[in-house]
Coordinates of C-alpha atoms and ligand atoms in Angstrom, one line a residue:
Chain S
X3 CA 31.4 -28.1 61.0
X4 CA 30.0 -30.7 63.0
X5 CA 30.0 -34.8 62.9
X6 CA 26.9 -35.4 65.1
X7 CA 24.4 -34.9 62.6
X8 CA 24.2 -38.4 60.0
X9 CA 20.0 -38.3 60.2
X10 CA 20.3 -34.7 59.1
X11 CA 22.0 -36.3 55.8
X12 CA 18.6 -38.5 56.0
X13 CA 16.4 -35.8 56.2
X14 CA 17.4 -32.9 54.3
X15 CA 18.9 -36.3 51.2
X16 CA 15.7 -35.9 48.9
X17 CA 16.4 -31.6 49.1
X18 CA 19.5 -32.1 48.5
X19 CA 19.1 -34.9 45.9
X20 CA 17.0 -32.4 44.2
X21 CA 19.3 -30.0 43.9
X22 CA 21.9 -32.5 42.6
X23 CA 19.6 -33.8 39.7
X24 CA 19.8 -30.0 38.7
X25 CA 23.0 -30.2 38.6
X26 CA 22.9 -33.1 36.3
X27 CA 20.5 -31.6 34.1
X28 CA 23.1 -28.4 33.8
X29 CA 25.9 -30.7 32.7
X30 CA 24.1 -32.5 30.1
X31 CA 22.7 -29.4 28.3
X32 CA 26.2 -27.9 28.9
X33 CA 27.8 -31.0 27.4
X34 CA 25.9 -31.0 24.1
X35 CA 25.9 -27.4 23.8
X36 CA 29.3 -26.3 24.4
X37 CA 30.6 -29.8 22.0
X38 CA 28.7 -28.2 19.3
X39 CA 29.7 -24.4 20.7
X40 CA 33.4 -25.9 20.7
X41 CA 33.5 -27.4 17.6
X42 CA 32.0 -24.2 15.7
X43 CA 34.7 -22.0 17.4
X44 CA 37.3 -24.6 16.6
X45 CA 36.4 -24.4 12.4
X46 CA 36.2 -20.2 12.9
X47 CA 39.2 -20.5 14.3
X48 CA 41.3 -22.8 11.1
X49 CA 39.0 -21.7 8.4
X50 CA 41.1 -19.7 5.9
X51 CA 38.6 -16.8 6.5
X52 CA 40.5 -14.5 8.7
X53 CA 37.4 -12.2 9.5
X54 CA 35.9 -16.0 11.5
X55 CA 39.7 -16.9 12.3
X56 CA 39.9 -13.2 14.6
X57 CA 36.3 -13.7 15.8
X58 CA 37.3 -17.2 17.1
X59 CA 40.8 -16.1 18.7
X60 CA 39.2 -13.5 20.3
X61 CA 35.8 -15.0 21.8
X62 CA 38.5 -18.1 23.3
X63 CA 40.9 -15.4 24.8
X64 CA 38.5 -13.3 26.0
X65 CA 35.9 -16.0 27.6
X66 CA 38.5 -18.4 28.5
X67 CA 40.4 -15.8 30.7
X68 CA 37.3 -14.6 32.8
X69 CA 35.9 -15.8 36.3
X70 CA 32.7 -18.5 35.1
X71 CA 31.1 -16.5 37.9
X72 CA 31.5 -13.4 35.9
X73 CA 30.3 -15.0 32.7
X74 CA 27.4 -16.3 34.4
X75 CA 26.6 -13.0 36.0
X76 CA 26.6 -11.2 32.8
X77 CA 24.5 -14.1 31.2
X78 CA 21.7 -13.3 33.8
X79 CA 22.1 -9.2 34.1
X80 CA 23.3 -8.5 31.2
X81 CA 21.5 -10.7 28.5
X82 CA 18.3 -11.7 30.6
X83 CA 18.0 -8.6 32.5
X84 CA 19.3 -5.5 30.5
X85 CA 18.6 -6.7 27.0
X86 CA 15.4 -8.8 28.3
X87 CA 16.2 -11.8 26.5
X88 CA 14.0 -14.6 28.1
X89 CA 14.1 -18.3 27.7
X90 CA 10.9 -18.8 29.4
X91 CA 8.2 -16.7 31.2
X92 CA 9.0 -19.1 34.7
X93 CA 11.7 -17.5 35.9
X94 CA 13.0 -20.4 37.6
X95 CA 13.5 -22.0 34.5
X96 CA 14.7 -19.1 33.0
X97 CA 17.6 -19.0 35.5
X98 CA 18.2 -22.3 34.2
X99 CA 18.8 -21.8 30.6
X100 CA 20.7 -18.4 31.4
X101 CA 22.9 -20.9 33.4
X102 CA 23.1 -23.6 31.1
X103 CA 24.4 -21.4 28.2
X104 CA 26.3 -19.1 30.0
X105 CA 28.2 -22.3 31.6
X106 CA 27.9 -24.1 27.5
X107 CA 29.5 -20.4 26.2
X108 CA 32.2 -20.8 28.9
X109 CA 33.1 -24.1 28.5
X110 CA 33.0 -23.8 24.7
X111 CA 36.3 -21.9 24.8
X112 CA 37.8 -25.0 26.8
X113 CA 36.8 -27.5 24.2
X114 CA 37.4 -25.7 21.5
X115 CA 40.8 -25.5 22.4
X116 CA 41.3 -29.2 23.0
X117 CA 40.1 -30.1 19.8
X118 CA 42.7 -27.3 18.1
X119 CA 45.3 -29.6 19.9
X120 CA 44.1 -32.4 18.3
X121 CA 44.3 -30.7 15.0
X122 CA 47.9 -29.7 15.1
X123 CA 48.7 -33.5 15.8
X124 CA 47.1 -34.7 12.6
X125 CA 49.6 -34.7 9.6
X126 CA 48.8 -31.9 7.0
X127 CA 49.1 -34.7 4.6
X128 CA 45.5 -35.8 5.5
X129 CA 43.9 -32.8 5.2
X130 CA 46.1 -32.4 1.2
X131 CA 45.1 -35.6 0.3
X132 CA 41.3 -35.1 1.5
X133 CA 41.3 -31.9 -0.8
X134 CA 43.4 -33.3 -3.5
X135 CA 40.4 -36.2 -4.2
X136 CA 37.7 -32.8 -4.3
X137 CA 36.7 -32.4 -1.1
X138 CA 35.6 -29.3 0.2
X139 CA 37.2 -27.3 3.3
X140 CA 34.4 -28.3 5.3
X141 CA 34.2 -31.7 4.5
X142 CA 38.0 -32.3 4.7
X143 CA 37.4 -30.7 8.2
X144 CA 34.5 -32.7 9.2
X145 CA 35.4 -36.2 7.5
X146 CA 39.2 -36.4 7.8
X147 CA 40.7 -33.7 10.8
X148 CA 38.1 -33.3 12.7
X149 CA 37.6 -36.9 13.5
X150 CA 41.4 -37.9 14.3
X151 CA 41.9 -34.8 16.0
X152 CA 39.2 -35.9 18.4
X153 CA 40.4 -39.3 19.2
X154 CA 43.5 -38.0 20.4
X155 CA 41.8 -35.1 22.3
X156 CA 39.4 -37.5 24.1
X157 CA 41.4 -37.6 27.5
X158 CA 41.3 -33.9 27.9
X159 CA 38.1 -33.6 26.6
X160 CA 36.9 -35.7 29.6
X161 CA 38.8 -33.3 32.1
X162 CA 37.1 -30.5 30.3
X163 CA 33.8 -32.0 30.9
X164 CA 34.7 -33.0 34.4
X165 CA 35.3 -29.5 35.4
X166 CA 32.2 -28.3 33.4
X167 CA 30.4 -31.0 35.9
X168 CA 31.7 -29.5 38.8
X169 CA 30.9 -25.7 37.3
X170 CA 27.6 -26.3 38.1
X171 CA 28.0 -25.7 41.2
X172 CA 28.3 -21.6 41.2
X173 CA 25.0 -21.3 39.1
X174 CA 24.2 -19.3 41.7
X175 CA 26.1 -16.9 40.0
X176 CA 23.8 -17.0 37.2
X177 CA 20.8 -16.3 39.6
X178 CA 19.8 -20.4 39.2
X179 CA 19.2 -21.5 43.2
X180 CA 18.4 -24.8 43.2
X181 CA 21.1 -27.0 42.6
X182 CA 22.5 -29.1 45.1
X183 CA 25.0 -26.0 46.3
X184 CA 22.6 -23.7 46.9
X185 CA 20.3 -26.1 48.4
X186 CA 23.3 -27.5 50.6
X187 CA 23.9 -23.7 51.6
X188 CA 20.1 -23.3 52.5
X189 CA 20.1 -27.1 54.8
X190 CA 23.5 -25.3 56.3
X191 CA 21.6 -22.0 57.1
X192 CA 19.4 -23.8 59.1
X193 CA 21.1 -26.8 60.7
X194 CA 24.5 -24.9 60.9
X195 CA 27.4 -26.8 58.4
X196 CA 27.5 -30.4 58.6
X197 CA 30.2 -33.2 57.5
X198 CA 27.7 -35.9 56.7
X199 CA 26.1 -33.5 54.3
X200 CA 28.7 -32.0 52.8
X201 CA 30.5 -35.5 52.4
X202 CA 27.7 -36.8 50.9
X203 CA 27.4 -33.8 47.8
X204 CA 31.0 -34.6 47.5
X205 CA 30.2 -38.2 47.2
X206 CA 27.6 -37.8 44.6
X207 CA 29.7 -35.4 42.1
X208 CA 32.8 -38.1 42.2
X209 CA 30.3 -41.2 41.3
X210 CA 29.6 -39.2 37.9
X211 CA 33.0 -37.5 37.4
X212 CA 35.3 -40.6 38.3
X213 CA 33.5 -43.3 35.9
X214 CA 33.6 -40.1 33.2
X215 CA 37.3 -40.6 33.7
X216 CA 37.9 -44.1 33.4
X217 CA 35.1 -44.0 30.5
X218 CA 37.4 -41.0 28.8
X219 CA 40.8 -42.7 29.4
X220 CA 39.6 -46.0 28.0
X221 CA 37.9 -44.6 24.8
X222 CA 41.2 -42.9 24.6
X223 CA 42.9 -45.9 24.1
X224 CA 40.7 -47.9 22.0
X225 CA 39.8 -45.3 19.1
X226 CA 43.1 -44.0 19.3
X227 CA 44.6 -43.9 15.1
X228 CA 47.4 -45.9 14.4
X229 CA 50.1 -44.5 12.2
Chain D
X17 CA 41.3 -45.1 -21.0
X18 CA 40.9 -40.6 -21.1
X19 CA 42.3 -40.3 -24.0
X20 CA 38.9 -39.2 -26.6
X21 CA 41.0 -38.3 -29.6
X22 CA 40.9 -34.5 -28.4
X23 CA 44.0 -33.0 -29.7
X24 CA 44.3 -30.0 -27.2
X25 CA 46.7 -30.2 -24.4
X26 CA 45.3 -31.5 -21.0
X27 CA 47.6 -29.6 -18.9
X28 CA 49.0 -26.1 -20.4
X29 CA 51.2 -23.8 -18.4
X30 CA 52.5 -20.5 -19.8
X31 CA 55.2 -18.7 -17.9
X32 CA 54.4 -19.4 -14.6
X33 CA 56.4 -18.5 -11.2
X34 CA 56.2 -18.7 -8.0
X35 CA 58.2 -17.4 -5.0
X36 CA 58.3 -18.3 -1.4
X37 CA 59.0 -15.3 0.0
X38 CA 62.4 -14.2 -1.7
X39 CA 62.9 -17.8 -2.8
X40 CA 61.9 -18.0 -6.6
X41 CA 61.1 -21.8 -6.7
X42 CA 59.1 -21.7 -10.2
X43 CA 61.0 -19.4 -12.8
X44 CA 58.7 -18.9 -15.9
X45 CA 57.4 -22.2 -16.4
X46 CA 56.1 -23.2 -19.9
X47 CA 55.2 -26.6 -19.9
X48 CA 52.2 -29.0 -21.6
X49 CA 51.1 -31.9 -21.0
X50 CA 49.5 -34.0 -23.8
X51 CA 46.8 -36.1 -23.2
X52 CA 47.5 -40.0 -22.4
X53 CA 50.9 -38.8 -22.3
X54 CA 53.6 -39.7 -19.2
X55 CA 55.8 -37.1 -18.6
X56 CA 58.6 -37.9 -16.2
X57 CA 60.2 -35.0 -14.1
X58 CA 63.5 -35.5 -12.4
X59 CA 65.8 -33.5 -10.9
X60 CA 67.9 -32.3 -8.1
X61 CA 66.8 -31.6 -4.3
X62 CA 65.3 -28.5 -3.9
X63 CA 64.8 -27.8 -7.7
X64 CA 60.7 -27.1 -7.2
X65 CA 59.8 -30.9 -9.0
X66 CA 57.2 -31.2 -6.1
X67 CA 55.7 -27.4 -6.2
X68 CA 55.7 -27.7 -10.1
X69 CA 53.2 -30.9 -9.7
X70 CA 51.3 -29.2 -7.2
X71 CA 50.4 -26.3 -8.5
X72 CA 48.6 -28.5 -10.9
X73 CA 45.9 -29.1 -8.6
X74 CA 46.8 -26.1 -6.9
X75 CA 47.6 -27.4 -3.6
X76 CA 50.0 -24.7 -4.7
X77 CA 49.1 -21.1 -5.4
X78 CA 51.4 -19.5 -8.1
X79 CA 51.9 -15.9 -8.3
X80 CA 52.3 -15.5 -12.2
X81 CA 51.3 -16.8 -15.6
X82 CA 48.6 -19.4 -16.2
X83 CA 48.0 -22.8 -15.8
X84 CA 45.2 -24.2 -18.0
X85 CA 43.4 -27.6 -17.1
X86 CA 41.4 -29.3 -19.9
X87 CA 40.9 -26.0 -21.9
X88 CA 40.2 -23.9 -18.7
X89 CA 42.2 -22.1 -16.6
X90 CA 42.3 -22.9 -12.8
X91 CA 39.9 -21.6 -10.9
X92 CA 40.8 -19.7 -7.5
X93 CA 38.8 -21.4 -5.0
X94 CA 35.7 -23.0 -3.6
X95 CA 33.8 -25.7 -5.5
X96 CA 35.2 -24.8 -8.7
X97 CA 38.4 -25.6 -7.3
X98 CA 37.2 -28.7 -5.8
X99 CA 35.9 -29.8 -8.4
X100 CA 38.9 -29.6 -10.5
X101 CA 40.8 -31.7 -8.1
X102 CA 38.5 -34.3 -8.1
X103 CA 39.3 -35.0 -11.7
X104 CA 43.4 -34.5 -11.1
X105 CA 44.4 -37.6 -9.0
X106 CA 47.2 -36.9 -6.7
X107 CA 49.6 -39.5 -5.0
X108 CA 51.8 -38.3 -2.6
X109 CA 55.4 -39.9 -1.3
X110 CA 54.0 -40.4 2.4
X111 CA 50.8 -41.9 0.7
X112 CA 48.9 -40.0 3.3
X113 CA 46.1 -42.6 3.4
X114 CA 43.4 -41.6 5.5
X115 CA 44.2 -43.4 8.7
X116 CA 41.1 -43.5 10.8
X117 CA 39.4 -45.3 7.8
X118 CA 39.3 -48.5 6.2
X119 CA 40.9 -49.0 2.8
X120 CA 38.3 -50.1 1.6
X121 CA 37.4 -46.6 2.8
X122 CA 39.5 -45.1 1.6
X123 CA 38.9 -45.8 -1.7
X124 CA 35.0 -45.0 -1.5
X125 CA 35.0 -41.9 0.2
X126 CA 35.7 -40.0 -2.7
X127 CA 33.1 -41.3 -4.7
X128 CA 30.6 -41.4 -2.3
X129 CA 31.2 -38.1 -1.3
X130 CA 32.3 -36.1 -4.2
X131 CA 30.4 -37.4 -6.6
X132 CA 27.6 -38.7 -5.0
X133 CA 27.8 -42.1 -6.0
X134 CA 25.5 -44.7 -4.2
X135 CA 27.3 -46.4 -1.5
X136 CA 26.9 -50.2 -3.0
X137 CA 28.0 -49.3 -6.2
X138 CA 31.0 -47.4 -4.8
X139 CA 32.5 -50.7 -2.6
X140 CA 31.5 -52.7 -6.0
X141 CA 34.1 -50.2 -7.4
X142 CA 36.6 -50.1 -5.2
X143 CA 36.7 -53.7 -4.6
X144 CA 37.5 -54.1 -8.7
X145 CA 40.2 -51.5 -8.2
X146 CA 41.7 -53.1 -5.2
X147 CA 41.4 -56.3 -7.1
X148 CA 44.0 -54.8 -9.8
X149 CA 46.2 -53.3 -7.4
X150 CA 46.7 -56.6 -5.9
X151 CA 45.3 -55.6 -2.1
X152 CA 41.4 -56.7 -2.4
X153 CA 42.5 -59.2 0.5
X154 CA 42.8 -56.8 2.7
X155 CA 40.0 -54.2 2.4
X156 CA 38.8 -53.9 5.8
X157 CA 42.1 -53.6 7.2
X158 CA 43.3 -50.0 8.2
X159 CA 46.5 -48.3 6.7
X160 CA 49.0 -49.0 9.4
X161 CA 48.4 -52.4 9.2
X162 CA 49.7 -52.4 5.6
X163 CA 53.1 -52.1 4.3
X164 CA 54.3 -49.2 2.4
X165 CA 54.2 -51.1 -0.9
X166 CA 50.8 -52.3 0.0
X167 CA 49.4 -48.7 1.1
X168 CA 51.0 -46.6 -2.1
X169 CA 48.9 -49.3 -4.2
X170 CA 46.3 -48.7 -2.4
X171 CA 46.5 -44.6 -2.6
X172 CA 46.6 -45.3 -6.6
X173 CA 43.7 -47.4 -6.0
X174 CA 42.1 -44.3 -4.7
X175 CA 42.9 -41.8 -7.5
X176 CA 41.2 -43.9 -9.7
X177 CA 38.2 -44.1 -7.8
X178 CA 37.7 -40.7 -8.9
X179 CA 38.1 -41.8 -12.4
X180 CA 40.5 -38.5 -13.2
X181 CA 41.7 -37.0 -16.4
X182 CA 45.1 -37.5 -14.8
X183 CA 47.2 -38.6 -12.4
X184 CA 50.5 -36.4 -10.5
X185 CA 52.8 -38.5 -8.8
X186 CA 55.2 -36.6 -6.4
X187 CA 58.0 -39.4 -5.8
X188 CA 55.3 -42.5 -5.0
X189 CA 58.6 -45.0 -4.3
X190 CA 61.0 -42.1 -2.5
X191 CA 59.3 -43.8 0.9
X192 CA 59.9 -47.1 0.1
X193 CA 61.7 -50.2 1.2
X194 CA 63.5 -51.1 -1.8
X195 CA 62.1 -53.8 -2.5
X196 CA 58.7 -52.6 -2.6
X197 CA 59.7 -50.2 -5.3
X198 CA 58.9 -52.2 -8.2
X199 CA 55.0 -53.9 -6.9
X200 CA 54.3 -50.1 -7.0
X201 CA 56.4 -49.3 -10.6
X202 CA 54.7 -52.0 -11.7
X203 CA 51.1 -50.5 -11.2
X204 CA 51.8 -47.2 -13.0
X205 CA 53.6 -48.9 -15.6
X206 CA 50.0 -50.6 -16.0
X207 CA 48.2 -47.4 -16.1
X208 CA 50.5 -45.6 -18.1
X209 CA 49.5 -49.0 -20.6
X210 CA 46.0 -48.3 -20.7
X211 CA 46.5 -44.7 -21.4
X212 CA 46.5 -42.6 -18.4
X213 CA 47.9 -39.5 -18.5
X214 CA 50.4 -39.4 -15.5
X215 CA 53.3 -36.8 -14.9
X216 CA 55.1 -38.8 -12.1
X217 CA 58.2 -37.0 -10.5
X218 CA 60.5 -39.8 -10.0
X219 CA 64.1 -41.0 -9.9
X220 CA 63.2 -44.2 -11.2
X221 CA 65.1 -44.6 -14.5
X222 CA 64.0 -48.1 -15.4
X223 CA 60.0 -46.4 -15.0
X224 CA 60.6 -43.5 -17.4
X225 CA 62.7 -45.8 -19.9
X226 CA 59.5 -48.2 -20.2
X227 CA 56.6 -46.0 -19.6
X228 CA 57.7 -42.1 -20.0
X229 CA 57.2 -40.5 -23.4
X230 CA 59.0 -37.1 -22.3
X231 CA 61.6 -36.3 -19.8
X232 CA 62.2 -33.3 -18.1
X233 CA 65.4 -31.9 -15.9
X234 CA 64.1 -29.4 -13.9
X235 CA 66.6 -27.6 -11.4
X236 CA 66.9 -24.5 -9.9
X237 CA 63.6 -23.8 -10.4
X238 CA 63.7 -23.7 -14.2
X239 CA 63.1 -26.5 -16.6
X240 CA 66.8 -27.2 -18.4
X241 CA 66.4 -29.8 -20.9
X242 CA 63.8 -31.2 -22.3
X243 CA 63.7 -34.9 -24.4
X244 CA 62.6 -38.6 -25.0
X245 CA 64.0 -40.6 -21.9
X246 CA 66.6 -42.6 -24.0
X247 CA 67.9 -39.3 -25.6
X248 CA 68.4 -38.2 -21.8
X249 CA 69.6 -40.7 -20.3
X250 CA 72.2 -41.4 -22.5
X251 CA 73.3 -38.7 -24.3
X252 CA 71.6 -35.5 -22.2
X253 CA 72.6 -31.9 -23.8
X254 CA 73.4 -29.7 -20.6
X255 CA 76.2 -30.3 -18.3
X256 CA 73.8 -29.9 -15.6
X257 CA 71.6 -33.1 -16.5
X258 CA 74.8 -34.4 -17.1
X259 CA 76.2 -33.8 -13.7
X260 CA 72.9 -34.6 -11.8
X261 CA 73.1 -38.2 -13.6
X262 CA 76.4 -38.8 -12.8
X263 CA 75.3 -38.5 -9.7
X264 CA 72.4 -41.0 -9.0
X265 CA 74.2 -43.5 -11.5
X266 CA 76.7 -44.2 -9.5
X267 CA 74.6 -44.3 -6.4
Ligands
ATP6 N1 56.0 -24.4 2.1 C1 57.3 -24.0 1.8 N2 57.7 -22.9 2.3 C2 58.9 -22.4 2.0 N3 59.8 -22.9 1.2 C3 59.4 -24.1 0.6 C4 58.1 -24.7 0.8 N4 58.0 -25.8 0.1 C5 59.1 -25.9 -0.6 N5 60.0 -24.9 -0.3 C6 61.3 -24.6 -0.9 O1 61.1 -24.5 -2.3 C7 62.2 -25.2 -3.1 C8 61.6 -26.2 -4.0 O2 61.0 -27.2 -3.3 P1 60.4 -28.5 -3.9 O3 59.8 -29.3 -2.8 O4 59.5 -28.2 -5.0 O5 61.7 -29.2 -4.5 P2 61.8 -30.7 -5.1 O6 62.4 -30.5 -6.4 O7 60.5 -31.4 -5.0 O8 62.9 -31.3 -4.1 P3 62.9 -32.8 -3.4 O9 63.6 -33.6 -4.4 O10 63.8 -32.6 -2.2 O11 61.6 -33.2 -3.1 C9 63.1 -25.8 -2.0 O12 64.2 -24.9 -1.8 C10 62.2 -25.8 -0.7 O13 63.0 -25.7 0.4
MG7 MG1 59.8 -33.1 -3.8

């Protein structure tokens, strides 16, 4: 590593910018998907079904417990490749979605067990009087738990997405080069490794992550339910 | 207010039982409950007073004998089942208001939800209903910011949103300050008035003396005696109703 090199940072920024707006784009398809993902897993894994309940324990402890890289190399050899399942005929955008959902699927596991957490802090009383008035499993779920278990889960739900944000980074994995790793790995192939650069990808994860955790922290405190 | 002149029994349970796991809490239960009538169930720690009221809405399973609602019997599960609670009101020691919502809320979201009512029509509604519980003043408040007194009203408020065939309550002044006791005893007394058909488990002598037209001792899982509440109250027939008031009169 070298310090010499501050222009390089000037002329290599848009690549590299480049690379980091696909990194953006990663986290927010990875953010809606694996909220929706997680919150799916989370009803399999309290509904009184115990066929959905075992499908759910199972998906968590097996996904949660292997290497992202992994995941995302089986999303692009096994799923893409192997069973040909293709998002899009480019394959650079291709790569992408195999990324995206691999990194959704992954993360999934992560909220889904946040929002469980949240759920064993609301009082079973909520959920008995929910069905005592008629509602149904789902709506007691969706109306009463669901929504006071995830104002208490907000806080870790915001390191959860923070370390999604920063997953990004090995798409590679997933056969996706263009985000602002691999393209930071390409500049350093040909300029040798440099601080400025370097610094400067550091610089731009921490001014989304950071504000996502004051945002979190805050929200946290504001919608949190009094008893 | 339910009662339509229909001379079946609301609520009819034939030998029922119920174990948790080798604990027999409900030991062949025959019990029926007439409609408009307020049937008061008291009894000793532990003697299944709350599982027997909740295995009329079947927040409780049972694992024998039948429990009949409104000339059917209980279904299992699913939106039969949910239906069938919407028209059993339930009010619960701990109130268990929803807290994330408004009472105001609170009150609507049955409505709105279960039965589909239009949203404007459902606050109209519940703002008449909070008006005779005494709490309209504070319908956008949430429940923490009430006091106990204030949110068991309130949870009446939102049984009767439902407009149900009956209402269970499972000690609804246990909770309470004492002197909330009686804003809340004053409600059901109220309700039991205008012809609601309640079976409230309570301690609360002076509410089954004014408003109960049966009493029953349950204990040890069975149902031991059986009467009007002056006749129990002053001159009960087992030694075990006898004991058991001897016990909370001179508390
Ligand atoms: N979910 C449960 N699992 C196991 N045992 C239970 C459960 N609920 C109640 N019991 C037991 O069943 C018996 C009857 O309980 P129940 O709550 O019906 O009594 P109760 O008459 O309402 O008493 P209390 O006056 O204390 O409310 C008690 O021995 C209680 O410990
Ligand atoms: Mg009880």
């Amino acid at each position: 590593m070298r310090w010499s090199t501050v222009d390089e940072l000037i002329e290599y920024g848009p690549f590299l910018a480049e690379g980091f707006l696909e990194n953006i784009k990663l986290s927010l398809v990875g953010f809606v998907v694996s909220m929706v993902l997680g919150t799916i897993l989370v009803i399999m894994r309290v509904s009184p079904t115990p066929v959905l309940r075992a499908a759910g324990t199972i998906y968590v402890n097996v996904v949660r417990n292997t290497p992202l890289t992994l995941v995302l190399a089986f999303s692009a050899l096994g799923l893409s490749d192997t069973l040909g399942l293709a998002f899009s005929d480019v394959p650079r955008t291709n790569s992408f979605w195999v990324v995206a959902l691999g990194l959704s699927a992954y993360t999934a596991a992560f909220v889904c067990e946040a929002l469980r957490a949240g759920i064993n802090t609301v009082p079973m009383g909520q959920a008995e009087a929910a069905r005592a008035i008629g509602l149904t499993f789902m709506q007691t779920l969706m109306l009463i738990v669901l929504p006071q278990a995830f104002r208490v889960v907000i806080a870790p739900l915001g390191s959860v997405v923070i370390a999604m944000i920063k997953n990004t980074t090995v798409a590679t994995a997933g056969g996706y080069l263009a985000d602002a790793a691999a393209n930071m790995k390409e500049v350093f192939d040909t300029t040798g490794a440099s601080i400025p650069i370097f610094l400067g990808i550091v610089v731009a994860f921490m001014a989304v992550t950071l504000p996502i955790g004051f945002l979190t922290g805050w929200l946290a405190r504001r919608l949190a339910v009094a008893r | 207010m339910t009662d339509n002149g229909d001379a079946t029994p609301l609520v009819q349970m034939e030998g029922v039982n119920k174990h948790y796991g080798a604990l027999h809490v409900l030991k062949d239960i025959n019990l029926t409950v007439s409609r408009g009538e307020v049937l008061v169930v008291i009894g000793p720690s532990g003697g299944g007073k709350s599982t027997l009221c909740r295995t009329i809405n079947r927040l409780e399973t049972i694992d024998g004998g039948t429990i009949v609602f409104d000339g059917r019997e209980l279904p299992a599960e699913g939106k039969a089942l949910a239906a069938l609670r919407s028209e059993v009101g339930m009010v619960f020691q701990s109130f268990n208001l929803f807290a994330h919502k408004t009472i105001r809320e609170n009150v609507t979201l049955g409505p709105t939800r279960v039965r589909k009512i239009a949203k404007d029509q459902a606050d109209k509604r519940a703002m008449e209903l909070l008006e005779r519980v005494g709490i309209a003043s504070q319908a956008d408040k949430y429940p923490a910011q009430l006091s106990g007194g204030q949110q068991q009203r309130v949870a009446i408020a939102r049984a009767l949103a439902m407009d149900p065939k009956m209402i269970l309550f499972d000690e609804p002044t246990s909770a309470l300050d004492p002197e909330m006791v009686q804003e809340v005893l004053d409600v059901m007394i109220g309700l039991a008035r205008d012809g609601m058909t309640m079976v409230v488990v309570t301690h609360e002598m002076g509410f089954a003396r004014r408003a109960a037209n049966r009493v029953v001792f349950m204990a040890d899982g069975q149902i031991v005696e059986e009467s009007t509440p002056d006749e129990f109250f002053t001159n009960p027939s087992t030694d075990r109703a006898k004991d058991f008031l001897s016990k909370i009169l001179t508390h």
